[in-house]
Short mmCIF file of C-alpha atoms in Angstrom, two decimals:
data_model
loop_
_atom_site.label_atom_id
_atom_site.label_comp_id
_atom_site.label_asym_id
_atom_site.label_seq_id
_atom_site.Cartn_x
_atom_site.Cartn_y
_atom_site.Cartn_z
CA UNK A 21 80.95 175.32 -87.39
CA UNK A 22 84.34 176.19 -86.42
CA UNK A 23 87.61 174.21 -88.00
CA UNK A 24 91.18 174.61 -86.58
CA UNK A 25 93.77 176.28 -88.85
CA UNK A 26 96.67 173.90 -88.60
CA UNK A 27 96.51 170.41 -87.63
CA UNK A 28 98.80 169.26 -84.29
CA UNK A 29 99.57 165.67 -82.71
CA UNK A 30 97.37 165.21 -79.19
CA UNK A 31 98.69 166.29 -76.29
CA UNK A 32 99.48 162.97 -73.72
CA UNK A 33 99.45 159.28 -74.63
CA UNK A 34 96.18 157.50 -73.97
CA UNK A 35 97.88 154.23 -73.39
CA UNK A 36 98.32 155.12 -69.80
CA UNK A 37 94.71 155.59 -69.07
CA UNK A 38 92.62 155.39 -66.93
CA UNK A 39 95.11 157.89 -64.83
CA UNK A 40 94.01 157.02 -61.40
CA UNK A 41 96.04 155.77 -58.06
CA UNK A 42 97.28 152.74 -57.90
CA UNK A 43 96.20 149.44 -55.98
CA UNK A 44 99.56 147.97 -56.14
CA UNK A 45 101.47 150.56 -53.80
CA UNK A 46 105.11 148.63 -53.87
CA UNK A 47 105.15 147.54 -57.39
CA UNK A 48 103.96 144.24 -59.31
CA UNK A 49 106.09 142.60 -61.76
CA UNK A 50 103.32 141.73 -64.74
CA UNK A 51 105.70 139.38 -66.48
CA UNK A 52 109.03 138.00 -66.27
CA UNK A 53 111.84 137.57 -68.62
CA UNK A 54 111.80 134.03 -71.42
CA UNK A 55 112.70 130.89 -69.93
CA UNK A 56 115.99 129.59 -71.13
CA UNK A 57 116.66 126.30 -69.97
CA UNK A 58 120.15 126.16 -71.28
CA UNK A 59 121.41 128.12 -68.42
CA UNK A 60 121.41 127.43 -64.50
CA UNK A 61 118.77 128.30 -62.67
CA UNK A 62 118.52 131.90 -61.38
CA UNK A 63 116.11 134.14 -60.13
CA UNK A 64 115.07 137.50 -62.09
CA UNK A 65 113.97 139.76 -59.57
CA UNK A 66 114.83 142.17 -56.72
CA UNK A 67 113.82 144.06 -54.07
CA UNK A 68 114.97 147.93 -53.33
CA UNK A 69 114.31 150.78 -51.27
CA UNK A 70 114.88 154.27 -52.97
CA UNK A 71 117.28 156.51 -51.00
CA UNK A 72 118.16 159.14 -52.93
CA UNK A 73 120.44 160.74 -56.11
CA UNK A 74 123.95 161.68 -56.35
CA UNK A 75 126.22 162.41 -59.72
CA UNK A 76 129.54 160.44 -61.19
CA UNK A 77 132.17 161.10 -63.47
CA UNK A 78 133.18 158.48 -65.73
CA UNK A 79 135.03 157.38 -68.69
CA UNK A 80 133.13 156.75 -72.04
CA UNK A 81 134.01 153.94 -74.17
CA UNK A 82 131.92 153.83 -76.87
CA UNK A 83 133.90 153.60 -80.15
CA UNK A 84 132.65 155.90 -82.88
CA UNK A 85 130.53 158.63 -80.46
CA UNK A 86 131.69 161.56 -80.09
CA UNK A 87 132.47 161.59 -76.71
CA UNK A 88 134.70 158.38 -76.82
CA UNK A 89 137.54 158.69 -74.03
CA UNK A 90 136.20 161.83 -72.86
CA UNK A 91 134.56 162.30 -69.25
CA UNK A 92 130.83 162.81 -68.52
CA UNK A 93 129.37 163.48 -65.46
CA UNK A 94 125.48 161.28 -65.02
CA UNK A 95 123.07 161.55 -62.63
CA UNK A 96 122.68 158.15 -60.65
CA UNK A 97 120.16 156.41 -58.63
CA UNK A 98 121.14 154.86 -54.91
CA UNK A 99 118.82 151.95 -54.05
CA UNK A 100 119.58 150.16 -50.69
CA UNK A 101 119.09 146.56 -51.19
CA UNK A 102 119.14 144.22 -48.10
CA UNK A 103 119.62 140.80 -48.62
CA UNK A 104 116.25 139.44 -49.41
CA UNK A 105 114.76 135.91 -47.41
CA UNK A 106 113.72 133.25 -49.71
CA UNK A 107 110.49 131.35 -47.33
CA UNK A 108 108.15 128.87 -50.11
CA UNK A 109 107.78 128.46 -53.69
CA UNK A 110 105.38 127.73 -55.62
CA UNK A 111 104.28 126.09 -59.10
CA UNK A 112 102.04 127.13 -61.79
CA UNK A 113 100.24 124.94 -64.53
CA UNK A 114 100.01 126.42 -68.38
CA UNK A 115 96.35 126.44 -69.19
CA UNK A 116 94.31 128.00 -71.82
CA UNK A 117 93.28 130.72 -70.35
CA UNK A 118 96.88 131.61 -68.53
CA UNK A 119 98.47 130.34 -65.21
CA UNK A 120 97.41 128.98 -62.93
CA UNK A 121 98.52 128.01 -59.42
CA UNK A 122 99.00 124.32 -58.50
CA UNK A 123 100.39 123.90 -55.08
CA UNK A 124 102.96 126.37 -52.49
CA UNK A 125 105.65 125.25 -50.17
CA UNK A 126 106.52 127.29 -47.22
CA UNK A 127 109.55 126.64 -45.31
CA UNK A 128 109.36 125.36 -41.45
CA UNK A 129 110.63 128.54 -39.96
CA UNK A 130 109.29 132.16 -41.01
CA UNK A 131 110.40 135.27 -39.60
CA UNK A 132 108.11 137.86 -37.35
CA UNK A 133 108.31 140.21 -40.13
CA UNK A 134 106.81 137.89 -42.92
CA UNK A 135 103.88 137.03 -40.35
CA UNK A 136 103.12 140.41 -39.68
CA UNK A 137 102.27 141.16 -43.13
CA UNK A 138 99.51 138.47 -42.63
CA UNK A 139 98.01 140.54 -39.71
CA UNK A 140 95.90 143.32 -40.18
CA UNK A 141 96.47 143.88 -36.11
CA UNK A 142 99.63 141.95 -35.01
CA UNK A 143 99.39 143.41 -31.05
CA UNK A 144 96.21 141.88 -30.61
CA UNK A 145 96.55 138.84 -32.86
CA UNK A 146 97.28 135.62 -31.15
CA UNK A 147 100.32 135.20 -33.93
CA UNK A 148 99.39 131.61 -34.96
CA UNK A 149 100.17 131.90 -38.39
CA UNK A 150 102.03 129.23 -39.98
CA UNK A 151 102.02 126.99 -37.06
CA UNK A 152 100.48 124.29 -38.09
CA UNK A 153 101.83 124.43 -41.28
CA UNK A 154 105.34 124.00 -40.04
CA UNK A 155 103.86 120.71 -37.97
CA UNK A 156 104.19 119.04 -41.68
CA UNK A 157 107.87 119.07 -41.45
CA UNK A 158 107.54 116.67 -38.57
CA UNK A 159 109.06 113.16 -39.21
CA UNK A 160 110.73 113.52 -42.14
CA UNK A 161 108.55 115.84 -44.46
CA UNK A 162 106.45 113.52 -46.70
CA UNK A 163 103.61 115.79 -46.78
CA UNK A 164 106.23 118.80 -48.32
CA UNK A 165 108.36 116.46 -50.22
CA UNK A 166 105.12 115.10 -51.85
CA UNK A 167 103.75 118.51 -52.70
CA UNK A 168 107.51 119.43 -54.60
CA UNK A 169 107.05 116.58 -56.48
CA UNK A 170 103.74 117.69 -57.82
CA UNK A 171 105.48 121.00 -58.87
CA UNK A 172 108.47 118.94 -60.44
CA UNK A 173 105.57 116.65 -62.53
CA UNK A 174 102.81 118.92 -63.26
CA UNK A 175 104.32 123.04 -63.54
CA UNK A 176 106.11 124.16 -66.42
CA UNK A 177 106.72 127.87 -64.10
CA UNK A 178 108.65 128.10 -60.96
CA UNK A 179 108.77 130.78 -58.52
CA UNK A 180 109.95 131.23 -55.29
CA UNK A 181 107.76 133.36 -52.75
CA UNK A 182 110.70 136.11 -50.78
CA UNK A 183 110.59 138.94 -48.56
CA UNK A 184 113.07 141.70 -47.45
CA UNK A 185 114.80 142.27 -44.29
CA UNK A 186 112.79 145.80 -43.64
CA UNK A 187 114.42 145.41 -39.80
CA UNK A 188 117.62 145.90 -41.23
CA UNK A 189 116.92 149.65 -42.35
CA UNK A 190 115.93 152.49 -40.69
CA UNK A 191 112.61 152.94 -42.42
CA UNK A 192 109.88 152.65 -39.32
CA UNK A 193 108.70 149.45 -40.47
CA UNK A 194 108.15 146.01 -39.44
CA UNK A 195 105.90 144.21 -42.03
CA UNK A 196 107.97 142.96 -44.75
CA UNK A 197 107.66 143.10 -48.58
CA UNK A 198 106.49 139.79 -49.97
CA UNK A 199 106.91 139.14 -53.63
CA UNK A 200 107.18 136.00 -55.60
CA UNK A 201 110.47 135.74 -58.12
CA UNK A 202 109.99 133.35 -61.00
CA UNK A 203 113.24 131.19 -61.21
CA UNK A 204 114.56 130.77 -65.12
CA UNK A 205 117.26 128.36 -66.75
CA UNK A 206 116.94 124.39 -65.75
CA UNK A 207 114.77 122.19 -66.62
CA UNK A 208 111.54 121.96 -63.38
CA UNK A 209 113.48 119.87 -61.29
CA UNK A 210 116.43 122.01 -61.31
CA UNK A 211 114.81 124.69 -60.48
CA UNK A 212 112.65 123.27 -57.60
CA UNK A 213 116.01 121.76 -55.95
CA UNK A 214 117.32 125.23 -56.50
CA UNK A 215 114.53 126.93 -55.02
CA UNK A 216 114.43 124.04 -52.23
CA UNK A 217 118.14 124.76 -51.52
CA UNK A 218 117.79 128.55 -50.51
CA UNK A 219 114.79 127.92 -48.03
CA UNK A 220 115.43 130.09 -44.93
CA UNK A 221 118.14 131.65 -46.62
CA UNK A 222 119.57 135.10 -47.01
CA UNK A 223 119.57 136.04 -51.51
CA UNK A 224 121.93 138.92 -52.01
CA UNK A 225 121.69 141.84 -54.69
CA UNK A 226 124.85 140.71 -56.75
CA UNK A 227 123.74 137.18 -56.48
CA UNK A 228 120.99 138.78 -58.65
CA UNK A 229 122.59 141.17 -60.59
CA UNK A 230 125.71 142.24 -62.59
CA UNK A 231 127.77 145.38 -62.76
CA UNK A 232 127.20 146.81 -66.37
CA UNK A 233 123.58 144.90 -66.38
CA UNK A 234 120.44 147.02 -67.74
CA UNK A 235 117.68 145.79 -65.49
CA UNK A 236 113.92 147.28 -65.33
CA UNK A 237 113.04 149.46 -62.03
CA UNK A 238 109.27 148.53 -61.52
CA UNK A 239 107.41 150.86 -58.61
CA UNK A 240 105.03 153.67 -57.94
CA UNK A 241 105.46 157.33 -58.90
CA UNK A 242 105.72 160.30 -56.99
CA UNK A 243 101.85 161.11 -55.84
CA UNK A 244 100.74 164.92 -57.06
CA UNK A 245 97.19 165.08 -56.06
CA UNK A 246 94.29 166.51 -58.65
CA UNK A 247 95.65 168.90 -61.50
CA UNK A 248 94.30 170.49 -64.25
CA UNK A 249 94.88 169.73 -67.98
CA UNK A 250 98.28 171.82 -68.66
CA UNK A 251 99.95 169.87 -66.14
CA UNK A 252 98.32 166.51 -66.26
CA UNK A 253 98.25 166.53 -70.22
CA UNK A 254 100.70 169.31 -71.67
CA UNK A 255 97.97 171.02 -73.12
CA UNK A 256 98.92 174.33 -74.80
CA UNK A 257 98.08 177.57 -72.50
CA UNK A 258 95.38 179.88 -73.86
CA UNK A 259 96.12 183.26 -74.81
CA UNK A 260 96.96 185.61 -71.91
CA UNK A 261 93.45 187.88 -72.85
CA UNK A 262 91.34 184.64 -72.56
CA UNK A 263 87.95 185.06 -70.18
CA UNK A 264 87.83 182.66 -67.26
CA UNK A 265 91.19 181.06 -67.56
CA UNK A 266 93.64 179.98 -69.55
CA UNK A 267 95.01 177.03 -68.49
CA UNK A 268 92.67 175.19 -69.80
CA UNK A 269 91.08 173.05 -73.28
CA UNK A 270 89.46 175.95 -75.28
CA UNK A 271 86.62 173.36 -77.27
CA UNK A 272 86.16 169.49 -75.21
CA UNK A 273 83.86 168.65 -78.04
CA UNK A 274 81.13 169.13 -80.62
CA UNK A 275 77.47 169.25 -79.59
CA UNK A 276 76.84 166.20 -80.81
CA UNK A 277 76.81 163.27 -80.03
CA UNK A 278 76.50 165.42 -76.63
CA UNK A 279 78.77 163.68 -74.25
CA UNK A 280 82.63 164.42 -73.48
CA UNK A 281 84.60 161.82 -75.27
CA UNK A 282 87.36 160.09 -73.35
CA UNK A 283 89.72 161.38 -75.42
CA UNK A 284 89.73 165.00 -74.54
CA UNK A 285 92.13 166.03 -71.84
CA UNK A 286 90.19 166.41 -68.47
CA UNK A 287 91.46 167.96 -65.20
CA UNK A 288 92.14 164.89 -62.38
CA UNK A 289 94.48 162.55 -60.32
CA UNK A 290 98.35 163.09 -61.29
CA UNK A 291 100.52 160.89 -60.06
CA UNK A 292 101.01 157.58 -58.09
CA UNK A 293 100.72 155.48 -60.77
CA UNK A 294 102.24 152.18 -61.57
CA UNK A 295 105.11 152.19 -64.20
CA UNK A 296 107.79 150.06 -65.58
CA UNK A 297 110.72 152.23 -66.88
CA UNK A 298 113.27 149.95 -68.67
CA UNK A 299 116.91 149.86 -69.81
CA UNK A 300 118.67 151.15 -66.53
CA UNK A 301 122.26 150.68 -66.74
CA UNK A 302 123.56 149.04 -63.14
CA UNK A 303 126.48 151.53 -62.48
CA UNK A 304 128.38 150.11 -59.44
CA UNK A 305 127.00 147.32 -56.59
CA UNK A 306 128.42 148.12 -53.06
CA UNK A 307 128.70 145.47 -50.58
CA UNK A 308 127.49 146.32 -46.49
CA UNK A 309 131.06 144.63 -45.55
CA UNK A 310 132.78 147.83 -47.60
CA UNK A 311 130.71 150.47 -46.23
CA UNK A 312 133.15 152.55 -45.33
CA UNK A 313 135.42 152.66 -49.04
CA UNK A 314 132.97 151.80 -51.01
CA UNK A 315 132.45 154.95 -52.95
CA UNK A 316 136.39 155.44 -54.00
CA UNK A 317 137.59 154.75 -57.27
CA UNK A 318 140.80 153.89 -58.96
CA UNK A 319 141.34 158.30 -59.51
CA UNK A 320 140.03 159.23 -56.46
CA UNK A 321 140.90 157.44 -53.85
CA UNK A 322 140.10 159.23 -50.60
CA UNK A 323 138.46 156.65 -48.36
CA UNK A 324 134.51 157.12 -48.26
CA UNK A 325 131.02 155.37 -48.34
CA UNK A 326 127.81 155.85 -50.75
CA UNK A 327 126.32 157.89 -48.15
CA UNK A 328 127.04 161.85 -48.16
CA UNK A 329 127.63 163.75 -45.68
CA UNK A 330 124.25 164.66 -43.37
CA UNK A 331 122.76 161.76 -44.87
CA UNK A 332 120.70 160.92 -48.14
CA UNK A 333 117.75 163.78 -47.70
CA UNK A 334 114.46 162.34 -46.12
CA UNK A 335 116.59 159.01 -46.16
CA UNK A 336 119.53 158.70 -44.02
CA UNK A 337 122.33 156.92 -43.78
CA UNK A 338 122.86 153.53 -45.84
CA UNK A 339 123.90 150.56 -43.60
CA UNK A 340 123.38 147.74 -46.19
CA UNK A 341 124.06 146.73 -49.62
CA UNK A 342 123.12 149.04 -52.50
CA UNK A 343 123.32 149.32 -56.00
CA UNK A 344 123.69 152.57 -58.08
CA UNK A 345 121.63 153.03 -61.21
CA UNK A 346 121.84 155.56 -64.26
CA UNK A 347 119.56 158.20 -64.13
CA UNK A 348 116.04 158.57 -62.09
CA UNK A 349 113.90 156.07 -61.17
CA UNK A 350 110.33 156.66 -59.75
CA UNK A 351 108.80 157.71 -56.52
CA UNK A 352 109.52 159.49 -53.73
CA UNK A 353 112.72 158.75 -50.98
CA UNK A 354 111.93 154.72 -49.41
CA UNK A 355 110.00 153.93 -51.75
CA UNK A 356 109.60 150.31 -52.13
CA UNK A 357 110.93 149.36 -55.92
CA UNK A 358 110.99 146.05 -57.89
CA UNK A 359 114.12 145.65 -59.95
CA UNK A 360 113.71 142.66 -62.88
CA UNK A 361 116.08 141.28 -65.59
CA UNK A 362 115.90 142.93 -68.96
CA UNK A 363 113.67 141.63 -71.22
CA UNK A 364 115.06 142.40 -74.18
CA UNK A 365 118.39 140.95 -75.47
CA UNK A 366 120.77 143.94 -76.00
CA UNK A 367 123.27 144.23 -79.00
CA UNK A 368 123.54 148.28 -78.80
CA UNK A 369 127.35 149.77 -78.18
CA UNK A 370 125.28 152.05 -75.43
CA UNK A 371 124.02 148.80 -73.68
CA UNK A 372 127.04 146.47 -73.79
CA UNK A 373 129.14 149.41 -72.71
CA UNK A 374 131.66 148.67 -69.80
CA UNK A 375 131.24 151.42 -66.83
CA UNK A 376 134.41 152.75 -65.99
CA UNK A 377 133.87 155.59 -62.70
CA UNK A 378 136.24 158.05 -62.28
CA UNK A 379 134.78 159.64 -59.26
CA UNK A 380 131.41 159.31 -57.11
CA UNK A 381 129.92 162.64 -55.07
CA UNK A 382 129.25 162.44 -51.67
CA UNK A 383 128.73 166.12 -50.50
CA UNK A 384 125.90 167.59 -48.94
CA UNK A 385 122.89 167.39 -50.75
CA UNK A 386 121.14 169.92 -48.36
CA UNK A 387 122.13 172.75 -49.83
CA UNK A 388 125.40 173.64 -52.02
CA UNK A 389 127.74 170.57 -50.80
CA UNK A 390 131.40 171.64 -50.51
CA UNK A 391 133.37 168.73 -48.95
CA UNK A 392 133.24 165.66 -49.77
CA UNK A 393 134.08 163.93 -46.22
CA UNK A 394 134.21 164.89 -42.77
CA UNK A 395 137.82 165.11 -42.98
CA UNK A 396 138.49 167.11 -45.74
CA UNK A 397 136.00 169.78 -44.24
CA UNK A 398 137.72 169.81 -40.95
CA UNK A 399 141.26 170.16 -42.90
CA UNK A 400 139.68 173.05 -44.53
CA UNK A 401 138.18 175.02 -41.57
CA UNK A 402 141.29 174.36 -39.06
CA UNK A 403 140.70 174.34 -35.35
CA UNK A 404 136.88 175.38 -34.91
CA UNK A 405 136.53 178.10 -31.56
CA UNK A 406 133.39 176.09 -30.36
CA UNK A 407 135.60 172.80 -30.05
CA UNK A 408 138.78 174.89 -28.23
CA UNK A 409 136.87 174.94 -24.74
CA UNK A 410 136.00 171.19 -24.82
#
């Protein structure tokens, strides 16, 4: 029998199995941050589209590093984040074996793109949905008041059921995201008037939000398709004279008991999972109504959006709000992502740090980007011949 000569840790955690796709393609927020009912009601949740990466240079102030007031350069994240629509909410009841849902409150007037996500077929669908619900709000409302009331006397959790704007971006869609967002701080009837109040309403990012904020990005990854073991587990390669292969697990087992156990690294599905990467540090939020100087800075001010030039690869061009995260954040270009309050309480100098840019990119990234606006490139080139004849 056969014994290895040095020991070694496995290769891959096996607290993300089973590795197979996902059911919940744009994210599912598992649970929300504590309850504190000393502050005002808020809500904890987000809605974002991933457009692409860019790099900054900023300022570090972080007393004692070694890098203190010195300049780094970080990758960054550029979500766009329409304002979301607030249409119901709904309450839950503690029980002993979890929540569960006591009653939901829709608002009279929903928009074509929340129906449509209740359609499998919307063209041939005779779009009745939600009519005669809204038929309740007839004289006066008893029928919904009665039902918040319920929520105010019974539910202990409050969340409000919200959808984006998908119309708004350029993404070929028209069925809208639908999530709910559980509303924290306030005792239950402050946060069902709260709730009540935005009905029909527009909730945007920084309403959400802070500059400086670490949030968690919630989503799906990037989907690779069926790989083998080195890949899918970081299994070490064979030797290069090995028969048959070498990137592959030399022993999966004993002969007995004479089964592979679930342990051992297997070829399979990579990718497209669900994951909940925490601690990213909100960089900058940029407002739609600034679009066009909403990437300058205090040390550079040359007047420019987010968006660089030819567009954010396989994206476009970004129209609406967005918000700017450190680092990566998973899945491929429009991918639907869930951003959610922290749910830790943060003391760390690296977490309470203040963000201080010195200077946002915004060349080309197709390709080695020179310029960083229109402008500046036709400064550089001078008159082009192609343009004299026009």
């Amino acid at each position: 029998m056969s014994h290895r000569k040095f020991e070694a840790p496995r290769c891959g955690s096996l607290g993300f199995l089973p590795k197979k796709r996902t059911k919940k393609h744009s994210g599912h927020i598992r649970s929300f941050p504590k309850d504190d009912a000393s502050k005002l009601p808020h809500l904890t949740a987000f809605r974002g589209y991933k457009a692409g990466m860019t790099h900054v240079v900023r300022g570090v102030d972080r007393p004692g590093a070694l890098m203190h007031k010195r300049e780094v350069v970080d990758a960054v994240s550029i979500l766009e984040t329409p304002p979301m629509m607030v249409v119901g909410v709904v309450g839950y009841v503690e029980t002993p074996r979890g929540l569960r849902t006591l009653t939901t409150v829709f608002a009279e007037h929903l928009s074509e793109e929340f129906k449509r996500r209740c359609y499998k077929n919307w063209f041939a669908s005779k779009r009745k949905a939600y009519t005669k619900y809204a038929k309740k709000y007839e004289n006066g409302g008893a029928d919904i008041q009665n039902d918040l009331d319920r929520i105010v006397k019974f539910c202990s959790v409050v969340r409000v059921i919200a959808h984006t704007q998908v119309k708004k971006l350029n993404l070929r869609l028209k069925k809208a995201h639908i999530m709910e967002i559980q509303v924290n701080g306030g005792d239950t009837k402050a946060k069902v008037d709260f709730a009540k109040a935005l009905f029909e309403k527009e909730v945007t990012v920084d309403s959400v939000f802070a500059k400086d904020e670490n949030i968690d990005v919630i989503g799906v990854t990037k989907g690779r398709g069926f790989e083998g073991v080195t890949t899918r587990w970081g299994v070490t390669r064979l030797p290069r004279k090995t028969h048959r292969g070498l990137r592959k697990v030399a022993c999966i087992g004993s002969w007995h008991p004479a089964r592979v156990s679930s342990t051992v690294p297997r070829a399979g599905q990579n990718g497209y999972f669900h994951r909940t990467e925490l601690n990213k540090k909100v960089y900058r939020i940029g407002k739609k109504a600034e679009n066009a100087t909403n990437a300058m800075t205090e040390a550079d001010i040359t007047e420019k959006g987010i968006t660089p030039m030819g567009g954010f690869v396989r994206y476009g061009e970004i129209n609406e709000d967005w918000i700017m995260l450190k680092g990566a954040v998973v899945g491929v270009k429009k991918r639907a992502l869930i951003l959610r309050k922290s749910m830790m309480n943060h003391s760390s100098r690296k977490h309470l740090e203040t963000i201080d840019l010195k200077f946002i990119d915004t060349s080309s990234k197709r390709g080695h980007g020179r310029f960083q606006t229109a402008d500046e490139k036709a400064k550089f080139l001078g008159p082009l011949a192609s343009k004299q004849n026009q």
